[in-house]
């Protein structure tokens, strides 16, 4: 209540209007919707006390009692919304000062195809036939409402008045991390921060953000979520992001455009695997029996992640293992795109090498003297395999194994044995245990960069360049690792360290053949498996480990973290004027369809008042029980708020819709309880940019001077703006006399009644008994409602007793505890 009164008392035109008592000639004592002038005069008494300068603090109990007499929800000491109290107070002042004595019946004006200017003027004239007061002249504007039927496309346009603008806030934001992969593999992945709404956000929002930052078309982007080194899900443009949390890993891939290639573009999902996972196995997965020195465990050759004592153990464990029987992925998956005519095995190999180097490290193993490395027979992994989740069948009566188990090979668990050297613990850690290599030791081993567009060390040695390269400056791997096995140039350039498997939609895998430069024929919706050759029993093998994804930061998205939860008043106004679809309970009755329709509704500002009040809708109501408050920062201008682009009505170049801020109501706390304060200044009568009294902070009974920089804060709730160069003409004292010339007796009675109310309210403030001297003629002219208010003045305007105060305190405390209980337990129950 204090914040609302202080903001209105610093409204220059309103303060001056009540200060010189010119409003008395416009009091409507016969309006049943008003208080017989008591609210208007009580508000004038309050403003006089505030600006008199003789009070350190003032208690507006009489004004509160008058308000409570017309609105029971404001009875007592419970906390109320400041905007609701402000709306009721201004509406009550309007009814007390309404110049219309007898309100005629009017109907809503519809456009029916007529020009907007004509319809708007007619609607405002009809509104003024029932509502004409200084409050309307000062605070009320007009907006255009447009409804479109979704079935017959009937358009209904109406013009309605407004006292304040209640603008919505953008929904709560969440900051997502997206890694962008360009279609050229030599470009490092780029980390982008994207701020999207927590509710009703879609993949389109990410596509648009990446498109702005990376200067690419949104239509050639693909979005995927990665979990445990594999694609968890791919997002369509319209797919919701409500289930995506800020901690999730999102990859966005650029693909080739068919409009540019003029042919079909093949898009392939690629995942990286190892032939044998980097884990050590020392016990049977079925019986948990540790491996004995004279026994050998045999691995499942589909996943190589478990081992068994014999076929019986594998058969018994198959029901538990079949759902997890799949190869373990390493590195990061990615999506590549190739025009159909250029899809060759060599080109595919180059693309896979280029993208994989950002998420895996590949090392050459040391040479082992005396090691015999015959080529093993073809593994059954290289042949077509059923999906891991197929049913195993049951054991037959003749003791045969299930078909799935019979198809599996059993391979002895190989424990690496190398010569004693400096590299032995390093390689054991990298290959057998699967852990990351230490930084210094990793640098001492030759790291094989598989980027297809970069020169390798061997090629640099044959260039004959005089300048020493970075590779020549680095320590030679032969010095760090004795017996280092240098592959030949032909092997390095023509034999990749992986082979490619084609995975069809039914999860069947088949090893792809190298057809050289012949185009490959791949089915739609197919994916690839990039299988690294880390099988030590093969003649050529490599050591591979995952690493953190290499990326670069996007400079243009560095401020997104600060923008999350940060909005502007312009964004709120854009949401206010944005079309929306009505809810089923708010369906519009279409006069053409003769049915209620969920029509599309849009509000547009037609013309704006001299004093514009904007409420930021910080409180959201999800349902009857659960409510929430939005505490995000809303940036609003203190000066030069130009609303020209939002005001679509007739514009006057002499009085453009440019506003200056003069008051702000702040709310601290949440839905259960909170505290209101206000910032305000008294603008100059001629120039709203200047202040007769500077910015002050009103906090209950404390008033302090503040700097202008403190006004724009996160807790702003209601904003008060004053239009430039648009003074409101106050009614003169002779206006009431001219209006009452036809009935001098009624005019004299009204003046006498106003004088009595003044004396009564001022006497109650000073604690004296109000004089009640009035002749019978004047009393007879008083309306019935006014006499009722006077008879009940002893109960309505007296202070509450101590017993009532205790009762209200107990009830409010109980209500606060109940609200806390509901807000804490309801989310847990849901």
Coordinates of C-alpha atoms in Angstrom, one line a residue, residues 308-777:
X308 CA 34.2 -67.2 -19.1
X309 CA 35.7 -70.4 -17.9
X310 CA 34.0 -72.6 -20.5
X311 CA 30.9 -72.8 -22.7
X312 CA 28.7 -73.8 -19.8
X313 CA 29.4 -70.6 -18.0
X314 CA 28.7 -68.6 -21.1
X315 CA 25.4 -70.3 -21.7
X316 CA 24.3 -69.8 -18.1
X317 CA 25.2 -66.1 -18.2
X318 CA 23.7 -65.4 -21.7
X319 CA 20.3 -64.3 -20.4
X320 CA 21.9 -61.6 -18.2
X321 CA 24.5 -60.6 -20.7
X322 CA 22.6 -60.5 -24.0
X323 CA 21.2 -57.0 -23.4
X324 CA 24.6 -55.6 -22.7
X325 CA 26.4 -57.6 -25.4
X326 CA 27.5 -54.8 -27.6
X327 CA 30.8 -53.2 -28.5
X328 CA 32.0 -50.3 -26.3
X329 CA 32.3 -47.0 -28.1
X330 CA 35.1 -44.6 -27.6
X331 CA 35.6 -40.9 -28.5
X332 CA 32.7 -38.9 -29.9
X333 CA 30.2 -39.9 -32.6
X334 CA 29.7 -37.6 -35.5
X335 CA 27.6 -37.1 -38.6
X336 CA 29.2 -36.7 -42.0
X337 CA 27.7 -35.8 -45.3
X338 CA 29.0 -36.6 -48.8
X339 CA 27.5 -35.9 -52.2
X340 CA 26.5 -39.2 -53.8
X341 CA 28.9 -39.0 -56.7
X342 CA 31.9 -38.4 -54.4
X343 CA 31.1 -41.1 -51.9
X344 CA 34.2 -43.3 -52.3
X345 CA 36.0 -45.5 -49.8
X346 CA 39.1 -43.3 -49.8
X347 CA 37.0 -40.1 -49.4
X348 CA 35.1 -41.8 -46.6
X349 CA 38.3 -42.8 -44.9
X350 CA 39.6 -39.2 -45.0
X351 CA 36.5 -37.8 -43.5
X352 CA 36.5 -40.4 -40.6
X353 CA 40.2 -39.7 -39.9
X354 CA 39.6 -35.9 -39.9
X355 CA 36.7 -36.0 -37.4
X356 CA 38.0 -38.7 -35.1
X357 CA 41.2 -37.0 -34.3
X358 CA 39.4 -34.4 -32.1
X359 CA 38.2 -37.1 -29.6
X360 CA 40.7 -40.0 -29.7
X361 CA 44.5 -40.4 -29.4
X362 CA 46.2 -43.0 -31.5
X363 CA 49.7 -44.4 -30.6
X364 CA 52.0 -46.7 -32.4
X365 CA 53.1 -49.7 -30.2
X366 CA 56.7 -50.4 -29.5
X367 CA 58.5 -53.2 -31.5
X368 CA 58.7 -56.5 -29.6
X369 CA 61.8 -58.5 -30.6
X370 CA 61.1 -62.2 -31.4
X371 CA 57.4 -61.6 -31.6
X372 CA 55.6 -63.8 -34.2
X373 CA 52.6 -61.9 -35.6
X374 CA 50.9 -64.2 -38.1
X375 CA 47.7 -62.9 -39.5
X376 CA 44.9 -64.5 -37.5
X377 CA 42.0 -66.1 -39.3
X378 CA 39.1 -63.8 -40.1
X379 CA 37.1 -62.9 -37.0
X380 CA 33.4 -63.5 -36.9
X381 CA 33.1 -59.8 -35.9
X382 CA 33.9 -59.1 -39.6
X383 CA 30.9 -61.0 -40.8
X384 CA 27.2 -60.2 -40.6
X385 CA 26.0 -60.4 -37.0
X386 CA 22.5 -60.2 -35.5
X387 CA 21.6 -57.5 -33.0
X388 CA 22.7 -57.9 -29.5
X389 CA 19.2 -58.0 -28.1
X390 CA 18.1 -61.2 -30.0
X391 CA 16.6 -64.1 -28.0
X392 CA 19.1 -66.8 -27.3
X393 CA 16.7 -69.8 -27.3
X394 CA 16.8 -72.6 -24.8
X395 CA 19.3 -75.5 -24.3
X396 CA 18.3 -78.6 -26.3
X397 CA 18.1 -82.0 -24.9
X398 CA 21.3 -83.2 -26.6
X399 CA 23.3 -80.7 -24.7
X400 CA 23.8 -78.3 -27.7
X401 CA 24.3 -74.6 -26.9
X402 CA 21.8 -72.0 -28.0
X403 CA 22.3 -70.8 -31.6
X404 CA 23.5 -67.4 -30.5
X405 CA 26.2 -68.9 -28.2
X406 CA 27.3 -71.4 -30.9
X407 CA 28.0 -68.5 -33.3
X408 CA 30.4 -67.0 -30.8
X409 CA 34.1 -67.7 -30.8
X410 CA 36.1 -68.1 -27.6
X411 CA 39.4 -66.3 -27.5
X412 CA 42.1 -66.6 -24.8
X413 CA 42.5 -63.5 -22.7
X414 CA 45.8 -62.0 -23.9
X415 CA 48.0 -60.3 -21.3
X416 CA 50.5 -58.0 -22.9
X417 CA 54.1 -59.1 -22.5
X418 CA 56.8 -56.7 -23.8
X419 CA 60.4 -56.3 -23.2
X420 CA 61.6 -54.5 -20.1
X421 CA 61.9 -50.9 -21.1
X422 CA 60.9 -47.4 -20.0
X423 CA 57.6 -47.8 -21.9
X424 CA 56.3 -50.9 -20.2
X425 CA 54.3 -49.3 -17.4
X426 CA 53.1 -46.6 -19.8
X427 CA 51.7 -49.1 -22.4
X428 CA 50.2 -51.3 -19.7
X429 CA 48.3 -48.3 -18.4
X430 CA 47.2 -47.2 -21.8
X431 CA 46.2 -50.6 -23.3
X432 CA 45.5 -53.0 -20.5
X433 CA 43.9 -50.7 -18.0
X434 CA 42.4 -48.2 -20.4
X435 CA 43.3 -45.1 -18.4
X436 CA 44.6 -41.8 -19.7
X437 CA 48.3 -41.4 -20.3
X438 CA 50.2 -38.9 -18.2
X439 CA 50.8 -35.6 -19.9
X440 CA 54.7 -35.8 -20.1
X441 CA 54.8 -39.4 -21.1
X442 CA 52.1 -38.9 -23.7
X443 CA 54.3 -36.2 -25.3
X444 CA 57.3 -38.5 -25.4
X445 CA 55.4 -41.0 -27.5
X446 CA 54.8 -40.3 -31.1
X447 CA 51.1 -39.3 -31.5
X448 CA 49.7 -40.1 -34.9
X449 CA 47.5 -37.3 -36.2
X450 CA 45.0 -38.7 -38.6
X451 CA 43.8 -35.4 -40.1
X452 CA 43.6 -35.9 -43.8
X453 CA 44.5 -32.3 -44.7
X454 CA 47.7 -32.0 -42.6
X455 CA 51.2 -33.1 -43.5
X456 CA 52.6 -36.0 -41.5
X457 CA 56.2 -36.0 -40.1
X458 CA 57.6 -38.3 -42.8
X459 CA 56.3 -36.2 -45.6
X460 CA 57.9 -33.1 -44.0
X461 CA 61.3 -34.9 -43.8
X462 CA 61.3 -35.3 -47.6
X463 CA 60.4 -31.7 -48.4
X464 CA 63.9 -30.6 -48.1
X465 CA 63.0 -27.4 -46.3
X466 CA 65.7 -25.5 -44.6
X467 CA 63.5 -24.2 -41.8
X468 CA 63.2 -26.6 -38.8
X469 CA 59.7 -27.8 -38.4
X470 CA 57.8 -28.3 -35.1
X471 CA 58.2 -32.0 -35.5
X472 CA 62.0 -31.8 -35.7
X473 CA 62.1 -29.7 -32.6
X474 CA 60.0 -32.3 -30.6
X475 CA 61.8 -35.2 -28.9
X476 CA 62.2 -38.2 -31.1
X477 CA 60.1 -41.2 -30.1
X478 CA 63.0 -43.5 -30.7
X479 CA 64.9 -41.9 -27.9
X480 CA 62.1 -42.1 -25.4
X481 CA 60.9 -45.6 -26.3
X482 CA 63.6 -48.1 -27.2
X483 CA 62.6 -50.5 -30.0
X484 CA 60.0 -48.1 -31.4
X485 CA 58.5 -49.7 -34.5
X486 CA 58.4 -47.2 -37.4
X487 CA 55.8 -48.2 -40.0
X488 CA 56.7 -47.8 -43.6
X489 CA 55.5 -44.9 -45.6
X490 CA 53.3 -47.0 -47.7
X491 CA 51.6 -48.5 -44.6
X492 CA 51.3 -45.0 -43.0
X493 CA 49.7 -43.5 -46.1
X494 CA 47.6 -46.3 -47.6
X495 CA 46.7 -48.6 -44.7
X496 CA 44.3 -47.0 -42.2
X497 CA 44.4 -48.0 -38.6
X498 CA 40.7 -48.9 -38.7
X499 CA 38.2 -50.6 -40.8
X500 CA 34.6 -49.5 -41.5
X501 CA 31.4 -51.5 -40.8
X502 CA 28.0 -50.7 -42.3
X503 CA 25.1 -50.9 -39.9
X504 CA 21.7 -51.2 -41.5
X505 CA 18.4 -50.2 -39.9
X506 CA 18.0 -53.7 -38.5
X507 CA 21.4 -53.4 -36.6
X508 CA 23.1 -55.9 -38.8
X509 CA 26.7 -55.1 -39.4
X510 CA 28.9 -55.8 -42.4
X511 CA 32.5 -54.9 -43.1
X512 CA 32.8 -52.6 -46.1
X513 CA 35.2 -53.4 -48.9
X514 CA 37.7 -50.9 -50.2
X515 CA 36.6 -50.3 -53.8
X516 CA 39.1 -47.5 -54.4
X517 CA 37.7 -44.6 -56.2
X518 CA 34.5 -46.4 -57.2
X519 CA 31.3 -44.7 -55.7
X520 CA 29.8 -46.6 -52.8
X521 CA 26.1 -47.5 -52.8
X522 CA 24.8 -47.1 -49.3
X523 CA 21.1 -47.4 -48.2
X524 CA 19.2 -44.6 -46.6
X525 CA 19.2 -44.3 -42.8
X526 CA 22.4 -46.3 -42.5
X527 CA 25.2 -45.7 -40.0
X528 CA 28.8 -46.6 -39.8
X529 CA 31.1 -48.1 -37.2
X530 CA 34.7 -46.9 -37.3
X531 CA 36.5 -49.9 -35.7
X532 CA 40.1 -49.2 -34.6
X533 CA 42.5 -52.1 -35.1
X534 CA 43.9 -52.5 -31.5
X535 CA 44.0 -56.3 -31.6
X536 CA 47.5 -57.1 -30.5
X537 CA 47.5 -60.4 -32.2
X538 CA 47.3 -58.8 -35.6
X539 CA 50.4 -57.8 -37.5
X540 CA 49.5 -54.1 -37.6
X541 CA 47.7 -52.6 -34.6
X542 CA 47.5 -49.3 -32.8
X543 CA 46.8 -48.2 -29.2
X544 CA 43.8 -46.0 -29.0
X545 CA 42.3 -44.0 -26.1
X546 CA 39.5 -41.5 -25.7
X547 CA 40.3 -37.9 -24.8
X548 CA 38.3 -34.8 -24.0
X549 CA 36.9 -33.2 -27.2
X550 CA 39.1 -30.6 -28.7
X551 CA 37.3 -27.4 -29.4
X552 CA 37.6 -23.6 -29.6
X553 CA 35.3 -21.1 -27.9
X554 CA 32.9 -19.0 -29.9
X555 CA 33.6 -15.3 -29.1
X556 CA 30.2 -14.2 -30.1
X557 CA 28.4 -16.4 -27.6
X558 CA 30.6 -15.4 -24.6
X559 CA 27.9 -13.1 -23.3
X560 CA 25.1 -15.7 -23.5
X561 CA 25.9 -16.8 -19.9
X562 CA 25.2 -13.3 -18.7
X563 CA 22.1 -12.9 -20.8
X564 CA 20.5 -16.0 -19.3
X565 CA 17.8 -14.7 -17.1
X566 CA 18.2 -11.2 -18.5
X567 CA 15.5 -9.5 -20.5
X568 CA 14.5 -6.1 -21.8
X569 CA 11.2 -4.2 -21.6
X570 CA 11.1 -4.3 -25.4
X571 CA 11.1 -8.1 -25.3
X572 CA 8.2 -8.0 -22.9
X573 CA 6.2 -5.6 -25.1
X574 CA 6.9 -7.8 -28.1
X575 CA 5.4 -10.8 -26.2
X576 CA 2.4 -8.6 -25.3
X577 CA 1.7 -7.8 -29.0
X578 CA 2.4 -11.4 -30.2
X579 CA -0.5 -13.4 -31.4
X580 CA -1.6 -16.3 -29.2
X581 CA -4.2 -19.1 -29.3
X582 CA -6.9 -18.9 -26.8
X583 CA -7.2 -21.7 -24.2
X584 CA -10.3 -24.0 -24.4
X585 CA -11.9 -22.3 -21.3
X586 CA -11.4 -18.9 -23.0
X587 CA -12.8 -20.0 -26.4
X588 CA -14.4 -17.2 -28.5
X589 CA -17.9 -17.5 -29.9
X590 CA -17.6 -17.1 -33.6
X591 CA -20.7 -15.3 -35.0
X592 CA -20.2 -17.0 -38.4
X593 CA -19.7 -20.6 -37.2
X594 CA -22.2 -20.2 -34.3
X595 CA -19.7 -22.1 -32.1
X596 CA -17.0 -21.4 -29.6
X597 CA -13.6 -21.6 -31.2
X598 CA -10.0 -21.5 -29.9
X599 CA -9.3 -18.4 -32.0
X600 CA -6.0 -16.6 -32.5
X601 CA -5.9 -13.3 -30.5
X602 CA -3.6 -10.4 -30.9
X603 CA -3.4 -7.2 -28.9
X604 CA -1.9 -4.0 -30.4
X605 CA -1.6 -0.6 -28.9
X606 CA -3.7 2.0 -30.7
X607 CA -3.0 5.1 -28.7
X608 CA -1.2 5.6 -25.3
X609 CA -2.1 7.8 -22.3
X610 CA -0.1 10.6 -20.8
X611 CA 0.8 8.5 -17.8
X612 CA 1.6 4.9 -18.7
X613 CA 1.7 2.3 -16.0
X614 CA 3.4 -1.0 -17.0
X615 CA 3.1 -4.1 -14.8
X616 CA 5.7 -6.8 -15.2
X617 CA 3.9 -10.2 -14.8
X618 CA 6.4 -11.8 -12.5
X619 CA 3.8 -14.1 -10.9
X620 CA 2.8 -17.2 -12.8
X621 CA 0.0 -19.5 -11.9
X622 CA 0.5 -23.1 -13.1
X623 CA -2.6 -24.4 -11.3
X624 CA -4.8 -23.8 -8.3
X625 CA -2.0 -24.7 -5.9
X626 CA 1.3 -24.3 -7.5
X627 CA 2.4 -20.7 -8.2
X628 CA 5.8 -19.2 -9.0
X629 CA 7.6 -15.9 -9.2
X630 CA 10.0 -14.9 -12.0
X631 CA 13.0 -13.1 -10.5
X632 CA 14.8 -12.5 -13.7
X633 CA 16.3 -9.1 -14.5
X634 CA 14.3 -6.9 -16.8
X635 CA 16.2 -3.9 -18.2
X636 CA 14.0 -0.8 -18.7
X637 CA 15.0 2.7 -19.8
X638 CA 14.8 5.6 -17.4
X639 CA 14.6 8.1 -20.2
X640 CA 13.6 8.0 -23.8
X641 CA 11.2 5.1 -23.8
X642 CA 10.1 5.3 -27.5
X643 CA 7.0 3.3 -28.2
X644 CA 6.5 4.5 -31.7
X645 CA 6.8 1.0 -33.2
X646 CA 4.3 -0.4 -30.8
X647 CA 1.7 2.3 -31.2
X648 CA -0.2 1.7 -34.5
X649 CA -2.9 4.3 -34.2
X650 CA -2.8 7.9 -35.5
X651 CA 0.4 9.5 -34.5
X652 CA 1.1 13.2 -33.8
X653 CA 4.6 14.3 -34.7
X654 CA 4.3 17.1 -32.1
X655 CA 3.6 14.6 -29.3
X656 CA 5.4 11.3 -30.1
X657 CA 5.0 8.4 -27.7
X658 CA 8.3 9.0 -25.8
X659 CA 8.2 8.5 -22.1
X660 CA 10.4 9.2 -19.0
X661 CA 10.4 7.0 -15.9
X662 CA 9.4 8.7 -12.6
X663 CA 8.4 5.8 -10.2
X664 CA 9.1 2.1 -9.7
X665 CA 7.4 -0.4 -7.4
X666 CA 9.7 -3.2 -6.3
X667 CA 8.8 -6.6 -4.8
X668 CA 11.2 -8.7 -2.7
X669 CA 10.4 -12.3 -1.8
X670 CA 8.2 -14.9 -3.3
X671 CA 4.7 -16.2 -3.4
X672 CA 4.5 -17.0 0.3
X673 CA 5.5 -13.6 1.5
X674 CA 7.4 -10.5 0.4
X675 CA 8.1 -6.8 0.9
X676 CA 7.3 -3.8 -1.3
X677 CA 9.4 -0.7 -1.7
X678 CA 9.3 2.2 -4.2
X679 CA 11.6 4.5 -6.1
X680 CA 10.1 7.8 -7.1
X681 CA 10.9 11.3 -8.2
X682 CA 8.7 14.3 -8.8
X683 CA 9.1 15.4 -12.4
X684 CA 9.0 19.0 -13.5
X685 CA 5.7 20.3 -14.6
X686 CA 7.0 21.5 -18.0
X687 CA 9.7 19.0 -18.7
X688 CA 9.4 15.4 -17.5
X689 CA 13.1 14.8 -18.0
X690 CA 13.9 17.2 -15.1
X691 CA 13.0 16.6 -11.5
X692 CA 11.7 19.0 -8.9
X693 CA 12.5 16.4 -6.3
X694 CA 15.1 13.8 -7.1
X695 CA 15.0 10.0 -6.7
X696 CA 14.1 8.7 -3.3
X697 CA 13.7 5.2 -1.9
X698 CA 10.4 4.7 0.1
X699 CA 10.7 1.7 2.4
X700 CA 7.8 1.7 4.9
X701 CA 8.4 4.7 7.2
X702 CA 12.0 5.3 5.9
X703 CA 12.8 7.7 3.0
X704 CA 16.3 8.0 1.7
X705 CA 17.8 9.7 -1.3
X706 CA 19.3 7.4 -3.9
X707 CA 21.3 7.7 -7.1
X708 CA 19.5 7.2 -10.4
X709 CA 21.7 4.1 -11.2
X710 CA 20.0 2.2 -8.4
X711 CA 16.5 2.5 -9.9
X712 CA 16.8 -0.2 -12.5
X713 CA 16.9 -3.4 -10.4
X714 CA 16.0 -7.0 -10.6
X715 CA 13.0 -6.6 -8.3
X716 CA 11.1 -4.0 -10.4
X717 CA 7.4 -4.9 -10.6
X718 CA 5.3 -1.8 -11.6
X719 CA 6.8 1.0 -13.8
X720 CA 5.3 4.5 -14.0
X721 CA 6.2 6.5 -17.1
X722 CA 5.2 10.1 -18.0
X723 CA 4.8 11.3 -21.6
X724 CA 6.9 14.2 -22.8
X725 CA 5.3 17.4 -24.0
X726 CA 1.8 16.3 -23.3
X727 CA 0.3 18.2 -20.3
X728 CA -3.1 17.3 -19.0
X729 CA -5.5 20.2 -18.6
X730 CA -6.9 20.2 -15.1
X731 CA -10.5 21.3 -14.7
X732 CA -11.1 24.8 -13.4
X733 CA -13.0 25.7 -10.3
X734 CA -15.7 27.3 -12.4
X735 CA -16.4 24.1 -14.3
X736 CA -18.5 22.7 -11.5
X737 CA -20.4 25.9 -11.2
X738 CA -21.2 26.0 -14.9
X739 CA -22.3 22.3 -14.8
X740 CA -24.5 23.0 -11.8
X741 CA -26.1 26.2 -13.0
X742 CA -29.3 24.4 -13.7
X743 CA -29.7 23.3 -10.2
X744 CA -28.2 25.7 -7.7
X745 CA -29.6 23.9 -4.7
X746 CA -27.9 20.6 -5.6
X747 CA -24.6 22.4 -6.2
X748 CA -24.8 24.1 -2.8
X749 CA -25.7 20.7 -1.2
X750 CA -22.7 19.0 -2.9
X751 CA -20.3 21.7 -1.8
X752 CA -21.6 21.5 1.7
X753 CA -21.3 17.7 1.7
X754 CA -17.7 17.9 0.5
X755 CA -17.0 20.4 3.3
X756 CA -18.4 18.0 5.9
X757 CA -16.4 15.1 4.6
X758 CA -13.2 17.2 4.7
X759 CA -13.9 18.2 8.3
X760 CA -14.7 14.7 9.3
X761 CA -11.6 13.1 7.9
X762 CA -9.3 15.9 9.0
X763 CA -10.8 15.7 12.5
X764 CA -10.2 12.0 12.7
X765 CA -6.6 12.5 11.7
X766 CA -6.1 15.0 14.5
X767 CA -8.1 12.9 17.0
X768 CA -10.9 15.6 17.4
X769 CA -14.6 15.0 17.1
X770 CA -16.0 16.0 13.7
X771 CA -18.5 18.8 13.7
X772 CA -21.9 17.8 12.5
X773 CA -23.5 21.2 11.8
X774 CA -25.7 21.0 8.7
X775 CA -29.2 22.1 8.1
X776 CA -32.0 19.6 7.3
X777 CA -32.1 20.8 3.7

